Amino acid sequence: NAGVMQNPRHLVRRRGQEARLRCSPMKGHSHVYWYRQLPEEGLKFMVYLQKENIIDESGMPKERFSAEFPKEGPSILRIQQVVRGDSAAYFCASSLSGTGTTEAFFGQGTRLTVV
Amino acid sequence: GQNIDQPTEMTATEGAIVQINCTYQTSGFNGLFWYQQHAGEAPTFLSYNVLDGLEEKGRFSSFLSRSKGYSYLLLKELQMKDSASYLCAVRGGSARQLTFGSGTQLTVLP
């Protein structure tokens, strides 16, 4: 049973380009969470999705950032017109349900560098 | 809002015991989690507390006091491989996502 798979592991983009980060949750998991981690800082919540629905996007910047979790395929975090401040590690986590003792399992992360 | 505090850094000696504290102020409470994160790697789940008291799992134990908004992670018989960042995270009342503290970087010295 493969864990949470994120790709790419490392992504380099020039300012103004688009970044697409992919996350395939653990088998059977329908809840996906995206977090951003800046160097020497904790994980900051961005968005919570279930299949085809955005449940909570309160942590996501209003502009340039979007996320989706289609019926088929991985969840995608999309950053348009990237800026240097977008450089960070982006982690995806999945869980079986969204409540109770259900722990979230994290992927290895995508390290985005904007040059 | 949510606010979670934990020390930034701690140092301990191999074989010793270390306690990492976490205090939180959240609107609603639905569980507290501890994760371990080695540099450049994914956070991995260590423990979960939702009721007051101590949960023991091998060398690791976690304690929760909901009335005090306080938890600690206790690591016994420290090993060099325990050098990592330890993240305290709270699941708020109606929110499904976890709110993380900034993490405590533990260094285990020989």
PDB file of C-alpha atoms in Angstrom:
ATOM      1  CA  ASN A   1       0.000   0.000   0.000  1.00  0.00           C
ATOM      2  CA  ALA A   2       1.861   3.023  -1.232  1.00  0.00           C
ATOM      3  CA  GLY A   3       1.871   6.094   0.928  1.00  0.00           C
ATOM      4  CA  VAL A   4       1.011   9.607  -0.098  1.00  0.00           C
ATOM      5  CA  MET A   5       2.856  10.340  -3.334  1.00  0.00           C
ATOM      6  CA  GLN A   6       3.873  13.828  -4.313  1.00  0.00           C
ATOM      7  CA  ASN A   7       5.607  14.905  -7.471  1.00  0.00           C
ATOM      8  CA  PRO A   8       7.823  16.435  -8.406  1.00  0.00           C
ATOM      9  CA  ARG A   9      10.074  16.292  -5.345  1.00  0.00           C
ATOM     10  CA  HIS A  10      11.914  19.394  -6.488  1.00  0.00           C
ATOM     11  CA  LEU A  11      10.654  22.101  -8.812  1.00  0.00           C
ATOM     12  CA  VAL A  12      12.480  25.170 -10.053  1.00  0.00           C
ATOM     13  CA  ARG A  13      10.534  27.962 -11.701  1.00  0.00           C
ATOM     14  CA  ARG A  14      11.424  31.451 -12.907  1.00  0.00           C
ATOM     15  CA  ARG A  15       9.433  34.375 -11.624  1.00  0.00           C
ATOM     16  CA  GLY A  16       6.185  34.697 -13.538  1.00  0.00           C
ATOM     17  CA  GLN A  17       5.929  31.028 -14.506  1.00  0.00           C
ATOM     18  CA  GLU A  18       3.320  28.557 -13.302  1.00  0.00           C
ATOM     19  CA  ALA A  19       3.962  25.766 -10.808  1.00  0.00           C
ATOM     20  CA  ARG A  20       1.861  22.603 -10.661  1.00  0.00           C
ATOM     21  CA  LEU A  21       2.239  20.309  -7.678  1.00  0.00           C
ATOM     22  CA  ARG A  22       0.624  16.880  -7.654  1.00  0.00           C
ATOM     23  CA  CYS A  23      -0.522  14.702  -4.789  1.00  0.00           C
ATOM     24  CA  SER A  24      -1.904  11.184  -4.918  1.00  0.00           C
ATOM     25  CA  PRO A  25      -3.438  10.257  -1.554  1.00  0.00           C
ATOM     26  CA  MET A  26      -3.113   6.891   0.107  1.00  0.00           C
ATOM     27  CA  LYS A  27      -5.380   4.232  -1.345  1.00  0.00           C
ATOM     28  CA  GLY A  28      -8.878   4.611   0.034  1.00  0.00           C
ATOM     29  CA  HIS A  29      -8.305   8.121   1.370  1.00  0.00           C
ATOM     30  CA  SER A  30     -10.683  10.771   0.118  1.00  0.00           C
ATOM     31  CA  HIS A  31      -9.548  13.698   2.281  1.00  0.00           C
ATOM     32  CA  VAL A  32      -6.575  15.751   1.116  1.00  0.00           C
ATOM     33  CA  TYR A  33      -4.844  18.667   2.841  1.00  0.00           C
ATOM     34  CA  TRP A  34      -2.154  20.990   1.493  1.00  0.00           C
ATOM     35  CA  TYR A  35       0.356  22.683   3.795  1.00  0.00           C
ATOM     36  CA  ARG A  36       3.221  25.078   3.133  1.00  0.00           C
ATOM     37  CA  GLN A  37       6.415  25.088   5.150  1.00  0.00           C
ATOM     38  CA  LEU A  38       8.919  27.926   5.005  1.00  0.00           C
ATOM     39  CA  PRO A  39      12.498  27.285   6.186  1.00  0.00           C
ATOM     40  CA  GLU A  40      12.748  27.016   9.981  1.00  0.00           C
ATOM     41  CA  GLU A  41       8.965  27.374  10.323  1.00  0.00           C
ATOM     42  CA  GLY A  42       6.019  25.115  11.037  1.00  0.00           C
ATOM     43  CA  LEU A  43       3.475  23.781   8.603  1.00  0.00           C
ATOM     44  CA  LYS A  44       0.829  26.307   7.590  1.00  0.00           C
ATOM     45  CA  PHE A  45      -2.539  25.005   6.438  1.00  0.00           C
ATOM     46  CA  MET A  46      -3.597  26.059   2.960  1.00  0.00           C
ATOM     47  CA  VAL A  47      -6.578  24.057   1.744  1.00  0.00           C
ATOM     48  CA  TYR A  48      -8.665  20.988   2.533  1.00  0.00           C
ATOM     49  CA  LEU A  49     -10.385  19.044  -0.226  1.00  0.00           C
ATOM     50  CA  GLN A  50     -12.538  15.999  -0.678  1.00  0.00           C
ATOM     51  CA  LYS A  51     -13.191  14.435  -4.042  1.00  0.00           C
ATOM     52  CA  GLU A  52     -14.379  17.196  -6.406  1.00  0.00           C
ATOM     53  CA  ASN A  53     -14.999  19.608  -3.528  1.00  0.00           C
ATOM     54  CA  ILE A  54     -13.040  22.318  -1.764  1.00  0.00           C
ATOM     55  CA  ILE A  55     -14.083  22.129   1.876  1.00  0.00           C
ATOM     56  CA  ASP A  56     -11.885  24.807   3.450  1.00  0.00           C
ATOM     57  CA  GLU A  57      -9.520  27.149   1.625  1.00  0.00           C
ATOM     58  CA  SER A  58      -9.124  29.635   4.450  1.00  0.00           C
ATOM     59  CA  GLY A  59      -5.330  29.295   4.442  1.00  0.00           C
ATOM     60  CA  MET A  60      -4.821  29.822   0.747  1.00  0.00           C
ATOM     61  CA  PRO A  61      -3.837  33.213  -0.702  1.00  0.00           C
ATOM     62  CA  LYS A  62      -6.745  34.745  -2.596  1.00  0.00           C
ATOM     63  CA  GLU A  63      -4.746  35.393  -5.733  1.00  0.00           C
ATOM     64  CA  ARG A  64      -2.571  33.152  -7.910  1.00  0.00           C
ATOM     65  CA  PHE A  65      -3.222  29.977  -5.876  1.00  0.00           C
ATOM     66  CA  SER A  66      -5.806  27.320  -6.686  1.00  0.00           C
ATOM     67  CA  ALA A  67      -6.379  23.682  -5.820  1.00  0.00           C
ATOM     68  CA  GLU A  68      -8.473  20.850  -7.136  1.00  0.00           C
ATOM     69  CA  PHE A  69      -9.108  17.193  -6.397  1.00  0.00           C
ATOM     70  CA  PRO A  70     -10.898  15.718  -9.398  1.00  0.00           C
ATOM     71  CA  LYS A  71     -12.939  12.545  -9.399  1.00  0.00           C
ATOM     72  CA  GLU A  72     -10.134  10.781 -11.222  1.00  0.00           C
ATOM     73  CA  GLY A  73      -6.454  11.542 -10.738  1.00  0.00           C
ATOM     74  CA  PRO A  74      -4.328  13.352  -8.195  1.00  0.00           C
ATOM     75  CA  SER A  75      -4.986  16.544  -6.321  1.00  0.00           C
ATOM     76  CA  ILE A  76      -3.291  19.545  -7.930  1.00  0.00           C
ATOM     77  CA  LEU A  77      -2.014  22.698  -6.245  1.00  0.00           C
ATOM     78  CA  ARG A  78      -1.471  25.353  -8.863  1.00  0.00           C
ATOM     79  CA  ILE A  79       0.490  28.561  -8.378  1.00  0.00           C
ATOM     80  CA  GLN A  80       0.318  31.083 -11.191  1.00  0.00           C
ATOM     81  CA  GLN A  81       2.882  33.816 -11.835  1.00  0.00           C
ATOM     82  CA  VAL A  82       5.195  32.583  -9.097  1.00  0.00           C
ATOM     83  CA  VAL A  83       7.228  35.051  -7.035  1.00  0.00           C
ATOM     84  CA  ARG A  84      10.338  34.529  -4.891  1.00  0.00           C
ATOM     85  CA  GLY A  85       8.204  34.423  -1.749  1.00  0.00           C
ATOM     86  CA  ASP A  86       6.477  31.282  -3.016  1.00  0.00           C
ATOM     87  CA  SER A  87       9.708  29.333  -2.502  1.00  0.00           C
ATOM     88  CA  ALA A  88       8.882  26.756   0.164  1.00  0.00           C
ATOM     89  CA  ALA A  89       8.199  23.094   0.775  1.00  0.00           C
ATOM     90  CA  TYR A  90       4.631  22.135  -0.032  1.00  0.00           C
ATOM     91  CA  PHE A  91       3.311  19.081   1.764  1.00  0.00           C
ATOM     92  CA  CYS A  92       0.204  17.117   0.992  1.00  0.00           C
ATOM     93  CA  ALA A  93      -1.496  14.912   3.572  1.00  0.00           C
ATOM     94  CA  SER A  94      -4.394  12.509   3.278  1.00  0.00           C
ATOM     95  CA  SER A  95      -6.710  10.865   5.762  1.00  0.00           C
ATOM     96  CA  LEU A  96      -9.410   8.243   5.718  1.00  0.00           C
ATOM     97  CA  SER A  97     -11.933  10.620   7.238  1.00  0.00           C
ATOM     98  CA  GLY A  98     -11.820  14.166   8.498  1.00  0.00           C
ATOM     99  CA  THR A  99     -12.630  13.629  12.150  1.00  0.00           C
ATOM    100  CA  GLY A 100     -11.720  11.856  15.350  1.00  0.00           C
ATOM    101  CA  THR A 101      -8.552   9.933  15.797  1.00  0.00           C
ATOM    102  CA  THR A 102      -7.878   9.732  12.122  1.00  0.00           C
ATOM    103  CA  GLU A 103      -4.321  10.786  11.629  1.00  0.00           C
ATOM    104  CA  ALA A 104      -3.126  12.479   8.491  1.00  0.00           C
ATOM    105  CA  PHE A 105      -0.341  10.819   6.513  1.00  0.00           C
ATOM    106  CA  PHE A 106       2.077  13.150   4.798  1.00  0.00           C
ATOM    107  CA  GLY A 107       3.832  12.912   1.468  1.00  0.00           C
ATOM    108  CA  GLN A 108       7.525  13.674   0.987  1.00  0.00           C
ATOM    109  CA  GLY A 109       6.746  17.185  -0.147  1.00  0.00           C
ATOM    110  CA  THR A 110       7.586  19.272  -3.190  1.00  0.00           C
ATOM    111  CA  ARG A 111      10.346  21.799  -2.729  1.00  0.00           C
ATOM    112  CA  LEU A 112       9.625  24.788  -4.930  1.00  0.00           C
ATOM    113  CA  THR A 113      12.411  27.199  -5.714  1.00  0.00           C
ATOM    114  CA  VAL A 114      11.601  30.391  -7.578  1.00  0.00           C
ATOM    115  CA  VAL A 115      14.600  31.990  -9.239  1.00  0.00           C
TER     116      VAL A 115
ATOM    117  CA  GLY B   1      -8.178  31.814  16.210  1.00  0.00           C
ATOM    118  CA  GLN B   2      -5.545  29.203  16.899  1.00  0.00           C
ATOM    119  CA  ASN B   3      -2.249  29.709  18.711  1.00  0.00           C
ATOM    120  CA  ILE B   4       0.233  26.947  19.468  1.00  0.00           C
ATOM    121  CA  ASP B   5       3.514  27.496  21.307  1.00  0.00           C
ATOM    122  CA  GLN B   6       6.465  25.175  21.745  1.00  0.00           C
ATOM    123  CA  PRO B   7      10.164  25.803  22.397  1.00  0.00           C
ATOM    124  CA  THR B   8      12.263  26.428  19.315  1.00  0.00           C
ATOM    125  CA  GLU B   9      15.226  24.268  20.267  1.00  0.00           C
ATOM    126  CA  MET B  10      16.233  21.665  22.843  1.00  0.00           C
ATOM    127  CA  THR B  11      19.399  19.676  23.405  1.00  0.00           C
ATOM    128  CA  ALA B  12      19.780  16.410  25.301  1.00  0.00           C
ATOM    129  CA  THR B  13      22.275  13.595  25.736  1.00  0.00           C
ATOM    130  CA  GLU B  14      22.022  10.108  24.305  1.00  0.00           C
ATOM    131  CA  GLY B  15      20.296   7.779  26.782  1.00  0.00           C
ATOM    132  CA  ALA B  16      18.618  10.617  28.658  1.00  0.00           C
ATOM    133  CA  ILE B  17      14.939  11.641  28.916  1.00  0.00           C
ATOM    134  CA  VAL B  18      13.580  14.829  27.358  1.00  0.00           C
ATOM    135  CA  GLN B  19      10.187  16.515  27.667  1.00  0.00           C
ATOM    136  CA  ILE B  20       8.918  18.811  24.908  1.00  0.00           C
ATOM    137  CA  ASN B  21       6.091  21.086  25.992  1.00  0.00           C
ATOM    138  CA  CYS B  22       3.268  22.507  23.919  1.00  0.00           C
ATOM    139  CA  THR B  23       0.620  25.021  24.935  1.00  0.00           C
ATOM    140  CA  TYR B  24      -2.354  25.874  22.787  1.00  0.00           C
ATOM    141  CA  GLN B  25      -5.252  28.281  22.576  1.00  0.00           C
ATOM    142  CA  THR B  26      -7.883  27.216  20.098  1.00  0.00           C
ATOM    143  CA  SER B  27     -11.519  27.843  19.374  1.00  0.00           C
ATOM    144  CA  GLY B  28     -12.804  24.370  20.088  1.00  0.00           C
ATOM    145  CA  PHE B  29     -10.724  21.246  20.530  1.00  0.00           C
ATOM    146  CA  ASN B  30     -10.898  17.910  18.772  1.00  0.00           C
ATOM    147  CA  GLY B  31      -7.555  16.311  19.493  1.00  0.00           C
ATOM    148  CA  LEU B  32      -3.828  16.992  19.743  1.00  0.00           C
ATOM    149  CA  PHE B  33      -1.208  15.285  17.599  1.00  0.00           C
ATOM    150  CA  TRP B  34       2.563  14.991  17.765  1.00  0.00           C
ATOM    151  CA  TYR B  35       4.610  14.490  14.604  1.00  0.00           C
ATOM    152  CA  GLN B  36       8.331  13.912  14.058  1.00  0.00           C
ATOM    153  CA  GLN B  37      10.043  15.489  11.080  1.00  0.00           C
ATOM    154  CA  HIS B  38      13.622  14.840  10.013  1.00  0.00           C
ATOM    155  CA  ALA B  39      15.255  17.476   7.854  1.00  0.00           C
ATOM    156  CA  GLY B  40      14.025  17.311   4.288  1.00  0.00           C
ATOM    157  CA  GLU B  41      11.520  14.574   5.016  1.00  0.00           C
ATOM    158  CA  ALA B  42       7.785  14.200   5.592  1.00  0.00           C
ATOM    159  CA  PRO B  43       6.296  14.575   9.070  1.00  0.00           C
ATOM    160  CA  THR B  44       5.495  11.167  10.574  1.00  0.00           C
ATOM    161  CA  PHE B  45       2.768  10.548  13.129  1.00  0.00           C
ATOM    162  CA  LEU B  46       3.840   9.849  16.716  1.00  0.00           C
ATOM    163  CA  SER B  47       0.810  10.199  18.981  1.00  0.00           C
ATOM    164  CA  TYR B  48      -2.749  11.420  19.453  1.00  0.00           C
ATOM    165  CA  ASN B  49      -4.498  12.658  22.617  1.00  0.00           C
ATOM    166  CA  VAL B  50      -8.113  13.753  22.927  1.00  0.00           C
ATOM    167  CA  LEU B  51      -8.792  12.922  26.599  1.00  0.00           C
ATOM    168  CA  ASP B  52      -6.765  14.088  29.579  1.00  0.00           C
ATOM    169  CA  GLY B  53      -3.938  11.836  30.633  1.00  0.00           C
ATOM    170  CA  LEU B  54      -0.901   9.996  29.422  1.00  0.00           C
ATOM    171  CA  GLU B  55      -0.645   7.873  26.276  1.00  0.00           C
ATOM    172  CA  GLU B  56       2.398   5.601  26.176  1.00  0.00           C
ATOM    173  CA  LYS B  57       3.856   4.059  23.069  1.00  0.00           C
ATOM    174  CA  GLY B  58       7.264   2.481  23.494  1.00  0.00           C
ATOM    175  CA  ARG B  59       9.936   5.089  24.199  1.00  0.00           C
ATOM    176  CA  PHE B  60       7.491   7.907  23.436  1.00  0.00           C
ATOM    177  CA  SER B  61       4.668   9.146  25.681  1.00  0.00           C
ATOM    178  CA  SER B  62       2.314  12.078  25.261  1.00  0.00           C
ATOM    179  CA  PHE B  63       0.308  13.874  27.925  1.00  0.00           C
ATOM    180  CA  LEU B  64      -2.690  16.170  27.633  1.00  0.00           C
ATOM    181  CA  SER B  65      -4.468  18.560  29.995  1.00  0.00           C
ATOM    182  CA  ARG B  66      -7.410  20.152  28.204  1.00  0.00           C
ATOM    183  CA  SER B  67      -8.232  22.526  31.083  1.00  0.00           C
ATOM    184  CA  LYS B  68      -4.701  23.952  30.936  1.00  0.00           C
ATOM    185  CA  GLY B  69      -4.364  23.846  27.161  1.00  0.00           C
ATOM    186  CA  TYR B  70      -1.137  21.919  27.653  1.00  0.00           C
ATOM    187  CA  SER B  71       0.565  18.845  26.271  1.00  0.00           C
ATOM    188  CA  TYR B  72       4.003  17.338  26.418  1.00  0.00           C
ATOM    189  CA  LEU B  73       5.892  14.704  24.474  1.00  0.00           C
ATOM    190  CA  LEU B  74       8.259  12.580  26.560  1.00  0.00           C
ATOM    191  CA  LEU B  75      11.112  10.759  24.864  1.00  0.00           C
ATOM    192  CA  LYS B  76      13.001   8.155  26.898  1.00  0.00           C
ATOM    193  CA  GLU B  77      16.329   6.436  26.277  1.00  0.00           C
ATOM    194  CA  LEU B  78      17.241   8.984  23.670  1.00  0.00           C
ATOM    195  CA  GLN B  79      19.036   7.800  20.552  1.00  0.00           C
ATOM    196  CA  MET B  80      20.989   9.803  18.013  1.00  0.00           C
ATOM    197  CA  LYS B  81      18.294   9.106  15.427  1.00  0.00           C
ATOM    198  CA  ASP B  82      15.798  10.999  17.603  1.00  0.00           C
ATOM    199  CA  SER B  83      17.450  14.251  16.499  1.00  0.00           C
ATOM    200  CA  ALA B  84      14.619  15.861  14.544  1.00  0.00           C
ATOM    201  CA  SER B  85      11.936  18.519  14.686  1.00  0.00           C
ATOM    202  CA  TYR B  86       8.897  17.632  16.820  1.00  0.00           C
ATOM    203  CA  LEU B  87       5.648  19.242  15.758  1.00  0.00           C
ATOM    204  CA  CYS B  88       2.648  19.774  18.026  1.00  0.00           C
ATOM    205  CA  ALA B  89      -0.643  20.072  16.119  1.00  0.00           C
ATOM    206  CA  VAL B  90      -4.225  20.672  17.199  1.00  0.00           C
ATOM    207  CA  ARG B  91      -7.451  19.868  15.424  1.00  0.00           C
ATOM    208  CA  GLY B  92      -9.917  22.635  16.255  1.00  0.00           C
ATOM    209  CA  GLY B  93     -13.617  22.345  16.938  1.00  0.00           C
ATOM    210  CA  SER B  94     -15.246  22.154  13.552  1.00  0.00           C
ATOM    211  CA  ALA B  95     -12.118  22.338  11.443  1.00  0.00           C
ATOM    212  CA  ARG B  96     -10.879  19.133   9.903  1.00  0.00           C
ATOM    213  CA  GLN B  97      -7.348  20.335   9.285  1.00  0.00           C
ATOM    214  CA  LEU B  98      -4.519  20.422  11.804  1.00  0.00           C
ATOM    215  CA  THR B  99      -2.975  23.649  13.057  1.00  0.00           C
ATOM    216  CA  PHE B 100       0.731  23.177  13.685  1.00  0.00           C
ATOM    217  CA  GLY B 101       3.151  24.821  16.052  1.00  0.00           C
ATOM    218  CA  SER B 102       6.490  25.968  14.669  1.00  0.00           C
ATOM    219  CA  GLY B 103       8.193  22.805  15.869  1.00  0.00           C
ATOM    220  CA  THR B 104      10.908  22.045  18.421  1.00  0.00           C
ATOM    221  CA  GLN B 105      14.297  21.134  16.971  1.00  0.00           C
ATOM    222  CA  LEU B 106      15.782  18.442  19.223  1.00  0.00           C
ATOM    223  CA  THR B 107      19.484  17.713  19.049  1.00  0.00           C
ATOM    224  CA  VAL B 108      20.736  14.547  20.719  1.00  0.00           C
ATOM    225  CA  LEU B 109      24.407  14.665  21.638  1.00  0.00           C
ATOM    226  CA  PRO B 110      26.657  11.632  22.181  1.00  0.00           C
TER     227      PRO B 110
END
